[in-house]
Amino acid sequence: MTNINILFFLTPKAEVAFLEDNYSIRQVLDKMEYHKYSAIPILNGNGEYEGTLTEGDILWYCLHNDMSGLNHPENLSLKDIPLLHEYTPVNASSNMEDLLSTAMQQNFVPVVDDCDKFIGIIRRSDIIQYYYNNM
């Protein structure tokens, strides 16, 4: 396999919607609806990647908990919702094999730097498009 720098595929943090781990569910739902995302990265106050929230996480939470809490979603915290799937990040210095292995399991791959700061995402569709164009 050719030696491709994975940052070639990076959508930088400035172009990616993300959640802060102190958001209320109201803020989460507003952001997900506005961007029409079904999964969105979560960052802590230091800009470190904490995980990815999916629509399924919210739905399963509602199913297993008192749904009346959604009547006042500003009172429910993002931290109250367990993340059911791990969206594994890769380091910016990772190789293409690591990226491909991770991308096969999730529709985007969060990318962190050497200090675990979130720097963006790589979409699986961008990787597939690259290989399709180069076939």
Tab-separated table of C-alpha atoms in Angstrom:
chain	number	residue	atom	x	y	z
A	1	MET	CA	0.000	0.000	0.000
A	2	THR	CA	1.289	3.461	-0.806
A	3	ASN	CA	2.554	5.630	2.005
A	4	ILE	CA	-0.271	8.186	2.246
A	5	ASN	CA	-0.318	10.786	5.013
A	6	ILE	CA	-3.715	10.372	6.673
A	7	LEU	CA	-3.955	14.150	7.198
A	8	PHE	CA	-4.643	14.343	3.453
A	9	PHE	CA	-8.191	13.217	4.344
A	10	LEU	CA	-8.658	15.417	7.437
A	11	THR	CA	-11.673	17.668	7.843
A	12	PRO	CA	-10.253	20.152	10.379
A	13	LYS	CA	-11.879	20.869	13.728
A	14	ALA	CA	-12.889	24.350	12.520
A	15	GLU	CA	-15.147	22.688	9.924
A	16	VAL	CA	-16.587	20.000	12.215
A	17	ALA	CA	-19.550	20.447	14.541
A	18	PHE	CA	-18.866	18.960	17.946
A	19	LEU	CA	-20.364	18.905	21.418
A	20	GLU	CA	-18.799	20.048	24.642
A	21	ASP	CA	-19.171	17.557	27.471
A	22	ASN	CA	-20.977	20.125	29.666
A	23	TYR	CA	-23.844	20.655	27.176
A	24	SER	CA	-27.453	20.121	28.118
A	25	ILE	CA	-29.512	17.714	26.048
A	26	ARG	CA	-31.334	20.760	24.640
A	27	GLN	CA	-28.023	22.068	23.249
A	28	VAL	CA	-27.157	18.598	21.939
A	29	LEU	CA	-30.475	18.160	20.143
A	30	ASP	CA	-30.345	21.675	18.687
A	31	LYS	CA	-26.834	21.153	17.308
A	32	MET	CA	-27.572	17.687	15.910
A	33	GLU	CA	-30.752	18.925	14.256
A	34	TYR	CA	-29.091	22.030	12.801
A	35	HIS	CA	-26.187	20.063	11.283
A	36	LYS	CA	-28.336	17.014	10.466
A	37	TYR	CA	-25.771	14.720	12.120
A	38	SER	CA	-26.632	11.264	13.401
A	39	ALA	CA	-23.305	11.039	15.284
A	40	ILE	CA	-21.213	13.876	16.676
A	41	PRO	CA	-17.881	14.071	18.550
A	42	ILE	CA	-17.756	15.145	22.206
A	43	LEU	CA	-14.850	17.221	23.536
A	44	ASN	CA	-13.962	18.154	27.087
A	45	GLY	CA	-13.043	21.661	28.225
A	46	ASN	CA	-9.397	21.050	27.256
A	47	GLY	CA	-10.299	20.188	23.649
A	48	GLU	CA	-9.636	16.477	24.148
A	49	TYR	CA	-11.792	13.888	22.416
A	50	GLU	CA	-14.149	12.174	24.900
A	51	GLY	CA	-16.291	10.056	22.595
A	52	THR	CA	-19.054	10.264	20.019
A	53	LEU	CA	-22.744	10.628	20.741
A	54	THR	CA	-25.173	8.967	18.341
A	55	GLU	CA	-28.908	9.305	17.853
A	56	GLY	CA	-29.124	5.713	19.048
A	57	ASP	CA	-27.514	6.655	22.369
A	58	ILE	CA	-30.249	9.224	22.940
A	59	LEU	CA	-33.028	6.860	21.864
A	60	TRP	CA	-31.800	4.004	24.078
A	61	TYR	CA	-31.483	6.422	26.998
A	62	CYS	CA	-35.090	7.523	26.469
A	63	LEU	CA	-36.292	3.935	26.238
A	64	HIS	CA	-34.604	2.901	29.492
A	65	ASN	CA	-35.279	6.054	31.519
A	66	ASP	CA	-38.107	8.351	32.399
A	67	MET	CA	-38.865	10.110	29.125
A	68	SER	CA	-40.576	12.951	30.968
A	69	GLY	CA	-37.058	14.358	31.428
A	70	LEU	CA	-37.208	15.365	27.778
A	71	ASN	CA	-40.017	17.788	28.631
A	72	HIS	CA	-37.237	19.984	30.051
A	73	PRO	CA	-34.142	18.936	28.080
A	74	GLU	CA	-32.187	21.902	29.406
A	75	ASN	CA	-32.177	20.119	32.798
A	76	LEU	CA	-30.665	16.893	31.411
A	77	SER	CA	-26.897	16.773	30.845
A	78	LEU	CA	-25.003	15.130	28.013
A	79	LYS	CA	-22.983	13.375	30.732
A	80	ASP	CA	-26.181	11.537	31.765
A	81	ILE	CA	-26.341	9.645	28.462
A	82	PRO	CA	-24.112	6.562	28.177
A	83	LEU	CA	-22.246	6.125	24.903
A	84	LEU	CA	-23.063	2.690	23.538
A	85	HIS	CA	-20.489	2.570	20.729
A	86	GLU	CA	-16.841	3.498	20.863
A	87	TYR	CA	-15.722	5.683	17.979
A	88	THR	CA	-12.009	5.002	18.277
A	89	PRO	CA	-9.770	7.957	17.435
A	90	VAL	CA	-6.485	7.721	15.570
A	91	ASN	CA	-3.385	9.792	16.139
A	92	ALA	CA	-2.407	12.266	13.420
A	93	SER	CA	0.800	10.260	12.913
A	94	SER	CA	-1.057	6.962	12.372
A	95	ASN	CA	-0.509	5.026	9.199
A	96	MET	CA	-3.054	4.288	6.496
A	97	GLU	CA	-3.562	0.703	7.649
A	98	ASP	CA	-4.619	1.899	11.126
A	99	LEU	CA	-6.973	4.447	9.586
A	100	LEU	CA	-8.562	1.916	7.234
A	101	SER	CA	-9.004	-0.650	9.983
A	102	THR	CA	-10.788	1.912	12.155
A	103	ALA	CA	-12.837	3.404	9.300
A	104	MET	CA	-14.280	-0.017	8.470
A	105	GLN	CA	-15.989	0.016	11.877
A	106	GLN	CA	-17.354	3.584	11.955
A	107	ASN	CA	-18.557	6.198	9.460
A	108	PHE	CA	-15.952	8.741	10.566
A	109	VAL	CA	-12.714	8.576	12.493
A	110	PRO	CA	-11.835	11.250	15.081
A	111	VAL	CA	-8.209	12.404	14.822
A	112	VAL	CA	-6.140	13.591	17.789
A	113	ASP	CA	-2.657	15.052	18.066
A	114	ASP	CA	0.163	13.851	20.328
A	115	CYS	CA	-1.420	15.687	23.303
A	116	ASP	CA	-4.802	13.980	22.692
A	117	LYS	CA	-6.316	17.245	21.418
A	118	PHE	CA	-9.064	16.765	18.848
A	119	ILE	CA	-7.926	18.143	15.481
A	120	GLY	CA	-10.733	16.927	13.206
A	121	ILE	CA	-12.296	13.909	11.575
A	122	ILE	CA	-11.731	11.700	8.584
A	123	ARG	CA	-14.903	10.559	6.860
A	124	ARG	CA	-15.035	7.006	5.579
A	125	SER	CA	-16.681	8.329	2.402
A	126	ASP	CA	-13.610	10.525	1.670
A	127	ILE	CA	-11.314	7.496	1.906
A	128	ILE	CA	-13.563	5.445	-0.369
A	129	GLN	CA	-13.777	8.329	-2.869
A	130	TYR	CA	-9.998	8.663	-2.934
A	131	TYR	CA	-9.509	4.972	-3.712
A	132	TYR	CA	-12.324	4.976	-6.257
A	133	ASN	CA	-10.747	7.935	-8.092
A	134	ASN	CA	-7.361	6.201	-8.120
A	135	MET	CA	-8.508	2.793	-9.367
